[in-house]
Structures are given as structure tokens and as C-alpha cells.
Coordinates of C-alpha atoms and ligand atoms in Angstrom, one line a residue:
X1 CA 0.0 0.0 0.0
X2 CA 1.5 3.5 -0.9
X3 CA 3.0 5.6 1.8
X4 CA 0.5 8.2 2.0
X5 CA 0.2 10.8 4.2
X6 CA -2.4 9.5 5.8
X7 CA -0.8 6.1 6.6
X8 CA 2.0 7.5 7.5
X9 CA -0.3 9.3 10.5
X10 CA -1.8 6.0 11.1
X11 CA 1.0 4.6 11.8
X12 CA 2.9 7.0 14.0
X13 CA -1.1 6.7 16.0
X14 CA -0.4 3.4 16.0
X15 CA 3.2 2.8 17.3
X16 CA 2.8 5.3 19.6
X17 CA -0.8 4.2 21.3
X18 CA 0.0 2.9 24.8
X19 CA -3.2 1.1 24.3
X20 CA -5.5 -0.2 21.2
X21 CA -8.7 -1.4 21.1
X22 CA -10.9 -3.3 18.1
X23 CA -14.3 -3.2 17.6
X24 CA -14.9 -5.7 15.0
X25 CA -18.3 -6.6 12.8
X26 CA -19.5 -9.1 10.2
X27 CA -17.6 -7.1 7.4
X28 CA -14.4 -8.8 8.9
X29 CA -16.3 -12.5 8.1
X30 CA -17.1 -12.0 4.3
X31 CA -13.6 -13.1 3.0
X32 CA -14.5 -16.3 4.3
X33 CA -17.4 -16.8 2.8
X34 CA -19.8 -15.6 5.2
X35 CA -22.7 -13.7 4.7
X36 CA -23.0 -9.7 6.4
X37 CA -25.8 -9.0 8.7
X38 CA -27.3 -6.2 6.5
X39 CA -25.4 -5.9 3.6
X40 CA -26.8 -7.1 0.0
X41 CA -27.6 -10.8 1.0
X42 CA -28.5 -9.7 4.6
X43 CA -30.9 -12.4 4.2
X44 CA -31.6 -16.0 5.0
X45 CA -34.3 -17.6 2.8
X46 CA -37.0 -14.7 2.6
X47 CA -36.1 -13.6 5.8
X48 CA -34.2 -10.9 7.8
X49 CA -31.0 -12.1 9.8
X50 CA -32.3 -9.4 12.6
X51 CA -36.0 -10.6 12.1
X52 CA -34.9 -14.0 13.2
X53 CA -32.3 -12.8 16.0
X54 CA -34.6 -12.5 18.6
X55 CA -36.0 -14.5 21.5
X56 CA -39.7 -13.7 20.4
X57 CA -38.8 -15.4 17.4
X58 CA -37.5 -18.3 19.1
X59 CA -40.5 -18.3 21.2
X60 CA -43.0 -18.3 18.3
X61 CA -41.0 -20.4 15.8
X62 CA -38.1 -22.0 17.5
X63 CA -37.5 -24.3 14.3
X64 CA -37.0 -21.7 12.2
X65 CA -34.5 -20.1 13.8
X66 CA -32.8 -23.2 14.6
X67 CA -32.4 -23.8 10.7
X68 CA -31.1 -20.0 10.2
X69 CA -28.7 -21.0 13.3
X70 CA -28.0 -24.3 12.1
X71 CA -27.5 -23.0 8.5
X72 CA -24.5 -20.5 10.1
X73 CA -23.2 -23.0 12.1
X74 CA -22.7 -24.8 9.0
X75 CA -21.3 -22.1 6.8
X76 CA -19.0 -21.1 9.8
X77 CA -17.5 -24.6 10.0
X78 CA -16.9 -24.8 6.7
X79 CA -15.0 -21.6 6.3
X80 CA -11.9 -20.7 7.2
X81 CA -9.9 -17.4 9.0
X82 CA -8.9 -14.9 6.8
X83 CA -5.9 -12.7 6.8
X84 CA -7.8 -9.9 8.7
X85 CA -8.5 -12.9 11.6
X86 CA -4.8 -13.3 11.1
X87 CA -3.8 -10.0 11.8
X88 CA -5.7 -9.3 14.2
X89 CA -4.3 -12.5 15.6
X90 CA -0.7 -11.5 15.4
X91 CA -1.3 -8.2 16.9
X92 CA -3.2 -10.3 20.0
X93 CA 0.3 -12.0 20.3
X94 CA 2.7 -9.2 19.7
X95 CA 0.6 -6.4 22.2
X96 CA -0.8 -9.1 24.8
X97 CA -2.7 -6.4 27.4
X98 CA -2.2 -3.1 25.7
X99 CA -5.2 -4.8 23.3
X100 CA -8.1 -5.4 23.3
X101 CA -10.9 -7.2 20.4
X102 CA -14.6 -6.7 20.7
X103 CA -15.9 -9.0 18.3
X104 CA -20.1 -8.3 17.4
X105 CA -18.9 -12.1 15.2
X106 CA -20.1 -15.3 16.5
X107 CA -18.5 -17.7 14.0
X108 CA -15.0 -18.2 16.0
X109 CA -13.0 -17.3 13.3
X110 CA -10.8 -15.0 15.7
X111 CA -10.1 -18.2 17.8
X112 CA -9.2 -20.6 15.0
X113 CA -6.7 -18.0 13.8
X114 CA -4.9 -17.9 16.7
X115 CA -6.5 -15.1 18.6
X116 CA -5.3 -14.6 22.5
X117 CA -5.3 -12.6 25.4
X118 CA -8.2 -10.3 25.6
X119 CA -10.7 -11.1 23.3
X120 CA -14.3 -10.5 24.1
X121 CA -16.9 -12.5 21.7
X122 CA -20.0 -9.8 22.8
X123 CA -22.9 -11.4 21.5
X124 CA -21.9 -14.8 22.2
X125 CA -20.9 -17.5 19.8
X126 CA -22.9 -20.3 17.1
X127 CA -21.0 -23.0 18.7
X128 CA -22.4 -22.5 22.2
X129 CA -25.9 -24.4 23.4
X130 CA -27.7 -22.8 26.1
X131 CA -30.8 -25.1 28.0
X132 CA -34.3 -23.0 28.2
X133 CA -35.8 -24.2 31.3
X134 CA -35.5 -21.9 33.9
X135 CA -34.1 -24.3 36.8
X136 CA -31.4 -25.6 34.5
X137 CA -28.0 -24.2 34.0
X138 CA -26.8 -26.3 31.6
X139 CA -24.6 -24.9 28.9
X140 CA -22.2 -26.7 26.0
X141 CA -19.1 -24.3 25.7
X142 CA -18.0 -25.8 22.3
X143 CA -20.2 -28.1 20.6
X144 CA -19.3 -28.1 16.9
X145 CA -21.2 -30.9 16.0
X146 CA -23.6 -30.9 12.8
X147 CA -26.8 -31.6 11.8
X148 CA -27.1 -31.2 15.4
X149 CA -30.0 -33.2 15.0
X150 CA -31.6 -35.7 12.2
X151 CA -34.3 -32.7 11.8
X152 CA -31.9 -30.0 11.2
X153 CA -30.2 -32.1 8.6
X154 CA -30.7 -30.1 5.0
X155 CA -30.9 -26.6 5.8
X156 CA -26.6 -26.3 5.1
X157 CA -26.3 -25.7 1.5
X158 CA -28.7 -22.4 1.3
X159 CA -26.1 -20.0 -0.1
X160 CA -23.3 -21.6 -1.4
X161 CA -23.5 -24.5 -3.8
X162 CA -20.0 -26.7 -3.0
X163 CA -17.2 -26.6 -5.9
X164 CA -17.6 -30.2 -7.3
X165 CA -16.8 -32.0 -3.5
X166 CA -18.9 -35.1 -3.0
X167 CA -21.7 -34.4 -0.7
X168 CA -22.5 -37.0 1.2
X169 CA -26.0 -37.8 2.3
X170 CA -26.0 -37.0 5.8
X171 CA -25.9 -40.0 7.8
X172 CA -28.9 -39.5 10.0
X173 CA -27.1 -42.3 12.5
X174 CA -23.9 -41.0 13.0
X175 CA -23.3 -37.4 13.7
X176 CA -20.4 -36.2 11.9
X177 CA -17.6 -33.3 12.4
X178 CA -18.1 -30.9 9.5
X179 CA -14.4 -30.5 8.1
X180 CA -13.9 -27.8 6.1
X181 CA -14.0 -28.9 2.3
X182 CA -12.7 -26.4 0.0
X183 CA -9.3 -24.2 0.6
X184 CA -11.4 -21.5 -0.2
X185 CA -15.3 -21.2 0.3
X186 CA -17.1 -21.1 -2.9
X187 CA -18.4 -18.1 -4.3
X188 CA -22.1 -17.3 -2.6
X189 CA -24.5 -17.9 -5.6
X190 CA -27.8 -16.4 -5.4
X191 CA -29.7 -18.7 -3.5
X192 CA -32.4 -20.6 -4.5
X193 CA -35.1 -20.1 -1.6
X194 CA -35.8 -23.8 -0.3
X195 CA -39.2 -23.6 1.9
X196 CA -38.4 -23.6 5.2
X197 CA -39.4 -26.9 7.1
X198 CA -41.4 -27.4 9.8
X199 CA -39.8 -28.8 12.3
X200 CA -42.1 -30.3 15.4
X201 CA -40.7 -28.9 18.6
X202 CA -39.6 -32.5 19.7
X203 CA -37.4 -33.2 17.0
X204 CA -35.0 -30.1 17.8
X205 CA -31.9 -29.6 19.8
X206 CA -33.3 -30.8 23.9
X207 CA -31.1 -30.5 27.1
X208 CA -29.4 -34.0 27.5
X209 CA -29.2 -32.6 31.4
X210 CA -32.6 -31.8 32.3
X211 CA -34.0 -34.0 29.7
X212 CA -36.6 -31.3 29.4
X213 CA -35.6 -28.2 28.1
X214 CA -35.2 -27.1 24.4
X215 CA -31.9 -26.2 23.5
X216 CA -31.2 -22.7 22.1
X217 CA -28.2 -20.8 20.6
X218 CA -25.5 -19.9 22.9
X219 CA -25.7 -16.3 21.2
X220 CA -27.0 -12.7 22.4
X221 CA -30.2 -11.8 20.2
X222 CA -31.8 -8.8 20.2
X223 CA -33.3 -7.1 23.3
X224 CA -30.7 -9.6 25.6
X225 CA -28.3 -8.0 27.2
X226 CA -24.5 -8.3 26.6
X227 CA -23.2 -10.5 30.1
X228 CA -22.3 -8.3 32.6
X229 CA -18.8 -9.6 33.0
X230 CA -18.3 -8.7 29.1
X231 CA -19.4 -5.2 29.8
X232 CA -17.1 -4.7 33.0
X233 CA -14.5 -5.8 31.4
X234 CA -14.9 -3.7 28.4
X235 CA -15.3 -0.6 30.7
X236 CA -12.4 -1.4 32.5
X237 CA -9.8 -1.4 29.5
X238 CA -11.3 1.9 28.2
X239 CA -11.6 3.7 31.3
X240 CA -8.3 3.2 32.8
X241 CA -6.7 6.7 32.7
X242 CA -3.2 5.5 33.6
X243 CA -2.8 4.0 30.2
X244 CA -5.5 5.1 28.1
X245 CA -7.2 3.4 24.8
X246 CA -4.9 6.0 22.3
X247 CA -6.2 4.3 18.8
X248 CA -9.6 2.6 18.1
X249 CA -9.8 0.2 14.7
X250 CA -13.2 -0.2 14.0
X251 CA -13.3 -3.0 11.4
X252 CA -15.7 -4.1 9.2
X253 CA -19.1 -2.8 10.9
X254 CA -21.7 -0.6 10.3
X255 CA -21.9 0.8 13.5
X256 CA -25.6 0.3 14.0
X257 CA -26.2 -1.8 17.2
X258 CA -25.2 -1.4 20.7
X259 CA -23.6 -1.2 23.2
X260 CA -20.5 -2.7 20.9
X261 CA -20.7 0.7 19.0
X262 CA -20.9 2.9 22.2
X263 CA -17.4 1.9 22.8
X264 CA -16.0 3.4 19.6
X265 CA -17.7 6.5 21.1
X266 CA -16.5 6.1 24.7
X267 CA -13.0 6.2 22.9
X268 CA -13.4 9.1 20.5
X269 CA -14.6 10.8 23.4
X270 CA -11.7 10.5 25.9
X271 CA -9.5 11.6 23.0
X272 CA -8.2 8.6 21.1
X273 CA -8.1 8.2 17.4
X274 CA -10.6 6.4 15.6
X275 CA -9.2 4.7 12.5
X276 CA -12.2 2.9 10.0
X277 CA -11.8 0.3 7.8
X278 CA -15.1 -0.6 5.6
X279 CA -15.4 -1.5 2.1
X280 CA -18.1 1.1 2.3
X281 CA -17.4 4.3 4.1
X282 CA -20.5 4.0 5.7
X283 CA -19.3 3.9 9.0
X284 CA -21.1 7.2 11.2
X285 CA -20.7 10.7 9.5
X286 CA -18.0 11.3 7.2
X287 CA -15.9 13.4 9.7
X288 CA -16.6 10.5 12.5
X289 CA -13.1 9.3 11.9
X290 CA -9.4 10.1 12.5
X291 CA -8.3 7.6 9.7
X292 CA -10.3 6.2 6.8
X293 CA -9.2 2.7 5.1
X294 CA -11.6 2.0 2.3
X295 CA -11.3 -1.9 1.2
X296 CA -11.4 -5.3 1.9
X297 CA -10.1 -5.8 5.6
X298 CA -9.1 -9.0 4.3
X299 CA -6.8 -7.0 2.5
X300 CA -6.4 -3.8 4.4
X301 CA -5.5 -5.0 7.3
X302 CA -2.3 -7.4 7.0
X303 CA -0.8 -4.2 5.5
X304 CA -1.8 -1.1 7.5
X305 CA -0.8 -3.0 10.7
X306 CA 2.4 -4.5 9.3
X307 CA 4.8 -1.8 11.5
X308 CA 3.8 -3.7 14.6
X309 CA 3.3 -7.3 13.3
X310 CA 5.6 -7.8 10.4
X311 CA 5.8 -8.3 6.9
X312 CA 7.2 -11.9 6.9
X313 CA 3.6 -12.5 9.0
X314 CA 1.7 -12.1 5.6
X315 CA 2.6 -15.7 4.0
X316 CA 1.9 -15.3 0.2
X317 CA 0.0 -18.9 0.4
X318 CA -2.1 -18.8 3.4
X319 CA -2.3 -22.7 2.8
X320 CA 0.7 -23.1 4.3
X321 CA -0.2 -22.4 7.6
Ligands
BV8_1 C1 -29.0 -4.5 24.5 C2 -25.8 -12.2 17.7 C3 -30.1 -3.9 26.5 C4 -26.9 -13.0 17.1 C5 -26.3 -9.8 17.4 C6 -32.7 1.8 18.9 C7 -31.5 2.6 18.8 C8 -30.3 2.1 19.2 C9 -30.2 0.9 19.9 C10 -31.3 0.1 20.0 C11 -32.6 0.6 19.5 N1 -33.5 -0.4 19.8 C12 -32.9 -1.4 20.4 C13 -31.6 -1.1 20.6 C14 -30.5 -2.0 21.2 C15 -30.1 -3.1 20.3 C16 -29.6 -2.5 19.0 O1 -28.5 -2.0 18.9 N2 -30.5 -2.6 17.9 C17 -30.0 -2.2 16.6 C18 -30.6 -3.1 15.5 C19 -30.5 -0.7 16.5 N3 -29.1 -3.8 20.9 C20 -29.4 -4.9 21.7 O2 -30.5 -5.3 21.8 C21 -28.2 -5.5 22.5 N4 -28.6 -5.6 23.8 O3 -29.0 -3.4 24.2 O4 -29.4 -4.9 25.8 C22 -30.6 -4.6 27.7 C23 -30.1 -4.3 28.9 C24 -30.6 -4.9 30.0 C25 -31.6 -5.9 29.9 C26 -32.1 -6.3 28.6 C27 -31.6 -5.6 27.5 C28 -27.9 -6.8 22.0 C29 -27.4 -6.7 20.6 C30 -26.8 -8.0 20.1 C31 -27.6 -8.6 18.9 N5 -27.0 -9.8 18.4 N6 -25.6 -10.9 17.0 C32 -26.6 -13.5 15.7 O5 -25.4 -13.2 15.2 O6 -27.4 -14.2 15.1 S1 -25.9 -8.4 16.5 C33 -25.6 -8.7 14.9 O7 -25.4 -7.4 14.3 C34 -24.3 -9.4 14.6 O8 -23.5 -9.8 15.8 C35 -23.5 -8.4 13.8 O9 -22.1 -8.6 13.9 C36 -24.0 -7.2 14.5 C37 -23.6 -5.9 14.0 O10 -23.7 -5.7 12.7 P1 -22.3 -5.6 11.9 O11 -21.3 -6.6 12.4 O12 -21.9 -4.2 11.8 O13 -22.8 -6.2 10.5 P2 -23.5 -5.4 9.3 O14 -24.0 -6.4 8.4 O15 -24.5 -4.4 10.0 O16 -22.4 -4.5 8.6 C38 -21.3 -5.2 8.0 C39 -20.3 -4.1 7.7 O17 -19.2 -4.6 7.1 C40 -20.8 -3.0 6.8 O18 -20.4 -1.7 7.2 C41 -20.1 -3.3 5.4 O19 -19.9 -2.1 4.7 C42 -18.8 -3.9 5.9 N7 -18.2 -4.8 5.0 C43 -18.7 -5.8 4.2 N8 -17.8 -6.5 3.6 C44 -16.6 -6.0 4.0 C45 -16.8 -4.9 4.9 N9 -15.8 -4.3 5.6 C46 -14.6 -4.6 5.2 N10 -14.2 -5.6 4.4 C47 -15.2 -6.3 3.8 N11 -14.9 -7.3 2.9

């Protein structure tokens, strides 16, 4: 990327910050294949992703929303990190506590790229299973398993047709691990809008504690509040006046839900820089930020951050690692 002069001010804000924070959306997802939450194909089937992220949806339809949920869990299994995950990785591992992610992703893509130290998944993660009766605390941290059951089965291939791979029938005995198939995820195609099954309530997800309770995404939907410990923890980094947040990268969201975007604000307002990266500059008002990257983050970011994690760190074949 040429030396411009506004890089150049990046990156004197950005070797000189005594703390940085991330505030990161589903823009940072989409090299990997998966879909934005309001971009162009914002949608699942003939429905809208915020539409069906909420508990009265669950309440009134829980089998549709567990094949939107299942559909993502699929989708983000099958994909891979992408150089932004990277990045952001390697700058976990070179800064260790002067840094700080808030991802507003739940597809883990941060963890499999090597993510550490103070990452905060805010709205919770598709790989976590939560029991709905009241009495019961049961929750599955990591459960990566799909279909998750026979039912659910079917729903995977909505946006992306596979790149000549086999597809096995799914075995409705044996569960299987969904390994990722392709190097790279397949162009989305315009989907072709399968009716959505109805799917009994006894034939979905169930607590195998309680033995009574319908399982439900381990995620933060609409209305729900973000867990308090998140939130502390959060406050804590940005309002700590002996080392304050200096530099803000807000990656790859729009900005429009809360409180993840309140923190870009919280920053702004105690005087850091905030420094946007968007393939749309859509991010606020145009005078909203200190530093304006407009591009792929895929791209964007492997290079703009390259003063504090390397150039050797950007392997030409990502296969390799
Ligand atoms: C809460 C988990 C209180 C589920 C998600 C009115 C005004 C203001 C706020 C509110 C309001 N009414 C209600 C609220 C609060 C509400 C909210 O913010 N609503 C919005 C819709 C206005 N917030 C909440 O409800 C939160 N809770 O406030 O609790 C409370 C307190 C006590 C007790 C009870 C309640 C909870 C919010 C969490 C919702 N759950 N996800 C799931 O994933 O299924 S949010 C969902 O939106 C995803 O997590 C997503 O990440 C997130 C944010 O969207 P973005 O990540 O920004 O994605 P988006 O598609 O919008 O944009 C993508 C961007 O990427 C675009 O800018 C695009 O240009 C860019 N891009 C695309 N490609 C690329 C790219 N950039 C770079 N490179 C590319 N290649």
C-alpha cells in the first residue's frame, strides 16, 4: 500500500498508542465466505437475519431459527480465518494487554486464527448451546457438531453451492464433524429459496441434562443483554486513565447496534483516534473518523498493521499455515 500521508499518520497513532482497542463486525467474516448481517444478501431464505435474532422469534418459531442458526453453524465450519483474523491475531500475540478485540462475530474465526489474550466475543458465539428451562444451567461451551439433529439435517447448503466435492447424504445415525472442504469457500450464488421446514418442537436440539428443556443458541439476540462480566471488562480497559485506549480500529461494521458501537464513542470521546476500515465508508458521518481505510479488511488489514506485526507475517499462500 503506498506511503500516504495518511498512513503515515496512522502509523505514527499506532506505534505510539499505549493502548488499542478493536471493535470488529461481520464485514471482517465476508472473506471467508460468510454472509453480512445487513449488507446485500443480509438475508436468509426470505427472511431478515435481525428478524430472526430474537427471543420472540424463538419463542414463536423455535424451528425456524434453529435452521437459520444451524444454516450459520454450518457455513462457519466450513469456512476458514482470513488474513484480517490473522492479523488481528498476530497483533493479540505481539501487544498481549495493551489490546483489546470486541468482536459483534459469533462464527470463532478469531479463535481458529490464533486469537489470545483479551478477546471478548460480545454477543456470544454459534457453537455454544444454552438449556431454556429456567431451573437448568446447563450450557455446551464448544459443541461443533452438525446436523445437530436428524431434523436440522438439509438446511446447510442455502447460499453456497459446493465446488464439485462429494456431498455425502448425511448420515442420519452417525453425527459427523463438519471439516472444512474447499481451501477457499465457494463463491455465494444467489440462493435458490428452499421452503423452510417445519420442524415439530420435539425433534429439535433438547437438554441432555434436564432432559426437558429445548436447547437454544448460545448467542446474544436482540433485546438480551450483553453478560455483565463482558461489559465490565470492556469498561475497564477503556476507562483506565493511567494507560488510556490511544487508537480505536473499527473493522468491518456498520456501527448500527449497541452497546459494541458505544465503545467506539467512549473512545473518541476521551480523546483517542478512531481509524475505520469498511469497504463502504459508511461507517457514522463522514468526519466521525481520524483515519479512513476503504477496502477489503481481508486485505487492508495485513498491510496497514504490518509496522507492529511484520511483513514476513503475511505468508503469500495462506495454505501453508
Ligand atoms: C442490549 C448475535 C439492553 C446474534 C447480534 C434503537 C437505537 C439504538 C439501539 C437500540 C434501539 N433499539 C434497540 C436497541 C438496542 C439493540 C440494537 O442495537 N439494535 C439495533 C438493531 C438498532 N441492541 C441490543 O439489543 C443489544 N442488547 O442493548 O441490551 C438490555 C439491557 C438490560 C436488559 C435487557 C436488554 C444486543 C445486541 C446483540 C444482537 N445480536 N448478533 C446473531 O449473530 O445471530 S448483533 C448482529 O449485528 C451481529 O452480531 C453483527 O455482527 C452485528 C452488528 O452488525 P455488523 O457486524 O456491523 O454487520 P452489518 O451487516 O451491519 O455490517 C457489515 C459491515 O461490514 C458493513 O459496514 C459493510 O460495509 C462492511 N463490510 C462488508 N464487507 C466488508 C466490509 N468491511 C470490510 N471488508 C469487507 N470485505
Amino acid at each position: 500500500m503506498a506511503e500516504t500521508g495518511e498512513l503515515k499518520a496512522f502509523h505514527e497513532a499506532l506505534l505510539s498508542a499505549r493502548k488499542i482497542l478493536a471493535v470488529v463486525g461481520a464485514g471482517v467474516s465476508v472473506a471467508s465466505g460468510l454472509q453480512t448481517f445487513r449488507g446485500a444478501n443480509g438475508l436468509w431464505r426470505n427472511y431478515s437475519a435481525i428478524d430472526l435474532a430474537t427471543p420472540d422469534a424463538f419463542h414463536i418459531d423455535p424451528g425456524l431459527v434453529w435452521q437459520f442458526y444451524s444454516s450459520r453453524r454450518f457455513q462457519a465450519l466450513r469456512s476458514k480465518p482470513n488474513r484480517a483474523h490473522y492479523a488481528l491475531a498476530e497483533l493479540s500475540q505481539r501487544l498481549g494487554d495493551k489490546f483489546m478485540c470486541l468482536t459483534q462475530n459469533v462464527d470463532g474465526l478469531h479463535q481458529r486464527a490464533g486469537h489470545v489474550g483479551k478477546l471478548l466475543e460480545l454477543h456470544g458465539s454459534l457453537f455454544r448451546l444454552k438449556c431454556t428451562e429456567f431451573f437448568c444451567e446447563y450450557v455446551d461451551e464448544d459443541n461443533r457438531e452438525h446436523p445437530l439433529v436428524p431434523a436440522l439435517a438439509g438446511c446447510e447448503d442455502e447460499f453456497v453451492k459446493k465446488r464439485n466435492v462429494p456431498t455425502a447424504a448425511p448420515d442420519r445415525k452417525k453425527r459427523r464433524k463438519v471439516e472444512p472442504v474447499a481451501d477457499k469457500p465457494a463463491e455465494p450464488v444467489s440462493p435458490e429459496f428452499k421452503p423452510v421446514k417445519t420442524i415439530p418442537e420435539g425433534d429439535l436440539p433438547h437438554c441432555p441434562k434436564c432432559k426437558k428443556g429445548l436447547l437454544r443458541p448460545g448467542v446474544v439476540w436482540f433485546g438480551e443483554s450483553i453478560p455483565i462480566k463482558l461489559l465490565d471488562q470492556a469498561d475497564a480497559f477503556i476507562a483506565d486513565t493511567e494507560t488510556p485506549v490511544d487508537l480505536v480500529l473499527v473493522i468491518g461494521t456498520s456501527g448500527t447496534v449497541w452497546p459494541a458501537n458505544g465503545y467506539v464513542e467512549q473512545v473518541k470521546n476521551k480523546g483517542g483516534k478512531v481509524a475505520i476500515f469498511n469497504i463502504e465508508m459508511n461507517y457514522k458521518d463522514d468526519s466521525f473518523g481520524d483515519f479512513k481505510f476503504q477496502g477489503d479488511c481481508s486485505e487492508l488489514l495485513p498491510e496497514v498493521l504490518e509496522p507492529l506485526i511484520g511483513s514476513e507475517f503475511v505468508p503469500r499462500d495462506w495454505k501453508r499455515r
